[in-house]
Each structure stands twice: as C-alpha cells, then as structure tokens.
Coordinates of C-alpha atoms in Angstrom, one line a residue:
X30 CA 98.6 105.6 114.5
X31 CA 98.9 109.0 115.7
X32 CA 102.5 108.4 117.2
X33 CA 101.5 105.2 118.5
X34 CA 102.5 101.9 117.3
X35 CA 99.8 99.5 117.0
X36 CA 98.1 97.2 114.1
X37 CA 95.0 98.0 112.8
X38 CA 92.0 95.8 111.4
X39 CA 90.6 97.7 108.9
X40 CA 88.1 96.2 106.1
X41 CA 84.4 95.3 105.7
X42 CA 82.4 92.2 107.2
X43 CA 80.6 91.1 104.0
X44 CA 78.0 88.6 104.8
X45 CA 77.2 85.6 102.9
X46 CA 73.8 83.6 101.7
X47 CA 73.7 81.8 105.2
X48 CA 73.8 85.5 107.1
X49 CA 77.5 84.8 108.3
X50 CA 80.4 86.8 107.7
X51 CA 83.5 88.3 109.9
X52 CA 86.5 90.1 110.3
X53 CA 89.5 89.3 113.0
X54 CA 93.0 89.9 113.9
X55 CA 94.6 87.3 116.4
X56 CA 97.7 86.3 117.6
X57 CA 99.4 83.8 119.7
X58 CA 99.8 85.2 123.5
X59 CA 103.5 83.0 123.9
X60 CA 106.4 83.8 122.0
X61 CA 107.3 79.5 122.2
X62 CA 105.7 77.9 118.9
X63 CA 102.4 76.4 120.3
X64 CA 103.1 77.5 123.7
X65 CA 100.5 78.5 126.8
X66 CA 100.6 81.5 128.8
X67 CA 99.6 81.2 132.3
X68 CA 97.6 84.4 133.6
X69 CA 96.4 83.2 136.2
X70 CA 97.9 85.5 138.6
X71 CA 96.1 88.7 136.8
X72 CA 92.4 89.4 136.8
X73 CA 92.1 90.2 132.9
X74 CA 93.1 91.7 130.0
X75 CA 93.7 95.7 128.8
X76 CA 93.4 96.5 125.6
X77 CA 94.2 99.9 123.9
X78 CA 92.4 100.9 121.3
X79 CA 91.4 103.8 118.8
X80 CA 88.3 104.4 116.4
X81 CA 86.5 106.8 114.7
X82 CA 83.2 104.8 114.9
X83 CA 81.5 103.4 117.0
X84 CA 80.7 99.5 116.7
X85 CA 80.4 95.9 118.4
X86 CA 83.3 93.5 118.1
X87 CA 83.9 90.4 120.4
X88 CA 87.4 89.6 121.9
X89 CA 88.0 85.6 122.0
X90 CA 90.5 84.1 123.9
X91 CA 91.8 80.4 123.1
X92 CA 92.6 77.8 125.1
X93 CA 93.4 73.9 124.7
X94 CA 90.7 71.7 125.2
X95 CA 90.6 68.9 127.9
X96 CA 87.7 66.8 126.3
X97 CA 90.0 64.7 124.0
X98 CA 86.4 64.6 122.1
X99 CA 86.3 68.4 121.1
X100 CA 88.7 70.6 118.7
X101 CA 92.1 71.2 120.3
X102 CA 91.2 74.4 121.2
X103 CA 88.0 76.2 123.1
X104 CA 87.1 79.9 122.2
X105 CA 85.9 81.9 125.0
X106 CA 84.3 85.2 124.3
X107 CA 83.4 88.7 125.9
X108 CA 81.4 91.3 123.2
X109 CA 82.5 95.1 123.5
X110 CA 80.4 98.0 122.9
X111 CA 82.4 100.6 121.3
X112 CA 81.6 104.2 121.6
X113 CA 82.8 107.1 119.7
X114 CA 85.7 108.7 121.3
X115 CA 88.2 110.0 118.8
X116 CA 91.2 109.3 121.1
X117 CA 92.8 106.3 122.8
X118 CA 90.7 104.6 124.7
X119 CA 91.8 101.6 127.4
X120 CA 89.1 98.4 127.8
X121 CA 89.7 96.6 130.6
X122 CA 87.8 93.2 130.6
X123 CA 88.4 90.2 133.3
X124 CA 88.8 87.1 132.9
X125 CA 85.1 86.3 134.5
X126 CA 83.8 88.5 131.7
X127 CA 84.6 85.9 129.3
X128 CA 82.2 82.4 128.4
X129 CA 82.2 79.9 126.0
X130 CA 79.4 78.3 124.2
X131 CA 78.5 76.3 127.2
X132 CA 78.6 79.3 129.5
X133 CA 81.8 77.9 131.1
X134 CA 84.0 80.5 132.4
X135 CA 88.0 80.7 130.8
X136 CA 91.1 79.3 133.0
X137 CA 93.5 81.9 132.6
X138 CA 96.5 79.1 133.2
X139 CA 96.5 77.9 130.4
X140 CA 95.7 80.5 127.3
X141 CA 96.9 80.3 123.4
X142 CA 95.4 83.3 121.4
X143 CA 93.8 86.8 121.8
X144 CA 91.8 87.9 119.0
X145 CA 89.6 90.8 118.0
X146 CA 86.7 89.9 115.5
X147 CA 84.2 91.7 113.7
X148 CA 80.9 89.5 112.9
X149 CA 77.5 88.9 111.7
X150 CA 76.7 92.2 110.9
X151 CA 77.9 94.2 108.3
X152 CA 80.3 97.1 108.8
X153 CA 83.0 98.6 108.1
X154 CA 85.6 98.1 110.2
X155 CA 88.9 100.4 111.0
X156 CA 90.0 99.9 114.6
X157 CA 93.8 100.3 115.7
X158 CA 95.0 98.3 118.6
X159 CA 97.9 99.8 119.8
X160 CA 98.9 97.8 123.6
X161 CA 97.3 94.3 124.9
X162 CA 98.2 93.2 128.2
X163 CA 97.0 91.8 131.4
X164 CA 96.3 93.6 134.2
X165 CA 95.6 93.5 138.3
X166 CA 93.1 95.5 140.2
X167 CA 95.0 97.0 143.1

C-alpha cells in the first residue's frame, strides 16, 4: 500500500438482531505453534497504520489464562481513535494502556495474539497495517 508492505482489513461490520457485529485481523505474536512471547522488557506496542477515514477500532492482545476455571486465553483491550490523516501514521500504545474485563492490567511475559477489530457499530472498514512491533521509551 503505497510502496509499503502491509495487510489490510477492509470490509463492513454488519450488525445483527442482538446489536453485535465485528470485523478483525489477528495473528499469533511467536513464530513456535502455540508459543508465548515475552515483552516484558518493552513498554508497549507500535503499530503503523494508514486510512482514509477516520474510525474507532480496539487492539486486543491475548494471553493464557491462569484461572484453570476460565477460557485458555484472556483478551486484554485498549480502543483507538482514529483521525483522518491520509498518510502513515505510528500509534504507540503501552502495555498499561491495555484492561481486561475485570480492569486487570496485561503481563507482557507471557502474550499469544495481537489483533485489530472493528465492532458494534457499523462501518466500513479499510485500514492497512503495514509494521507491528514493540517498542521502549528512551
């Protein structure tokens, strides 16, 4: 996307009769099948993006649970306010930024899966991410 390799999530959030609908792209953070990455030595994640709208999308990042009683995984999210920019734009969120359903803050030792999702509102949606990384205030 203009010289820049990146993926894109493009489509429309549709919602259904209960008012619920989304979008997403994820992927896992390790390149081992089922594997953790430990990130604990940054203070959060970068991500490069590019859109011609303007919108609200949450990033979620996974982790394994450690109540044997929940899923396997916990979803920890931080919502982003997209403005119109017309030109690659950097977010930089940190790892405080991000909560859970309980409020509980994300360990970044132990994380599974980034993703971006569109939801509960309905958009259309054409947003290229072109770099994800974690990064270090200096």
């Amino acid at each position: 996307v203009e010289d820049n390799p990146a993926n894109v999530l493009e489509g429309s959030v549709v919602l259904g009769d209960d008012g619920k609908g989304y979008l997403q792209m994820v992927t896992d953070l390790s390149l081992e099948p089922h594997g953790v990455v430990d990130a604990s030595n940054y203070d959060g994640i970068e991500i490069d993006v590019l859109s011609r709208e303007g919108f609200e999308f949450n990033i979620h990042l996974r982790s394994p649970s450690t109540d044997k009683s929940a899923s396997t995984m916990r979803s920890y999210r931080h919502t982003v306010n997209l403005e119109v920019t017309f030109a690659w734009d950097t977010i930089r969120i940190p790892f405080s930024s991000f909560q859970d359903r309980d409020n509980a803050s994300v360990d970044p030792s132990s994380l599974e899966r980034i993703g971006i999702v569109a939801t509960d509102k309905e958009m259309d949606i054409n947003l290229a991410v072109g770099g994800v990384r974690f990064y270090n205030v200096i």
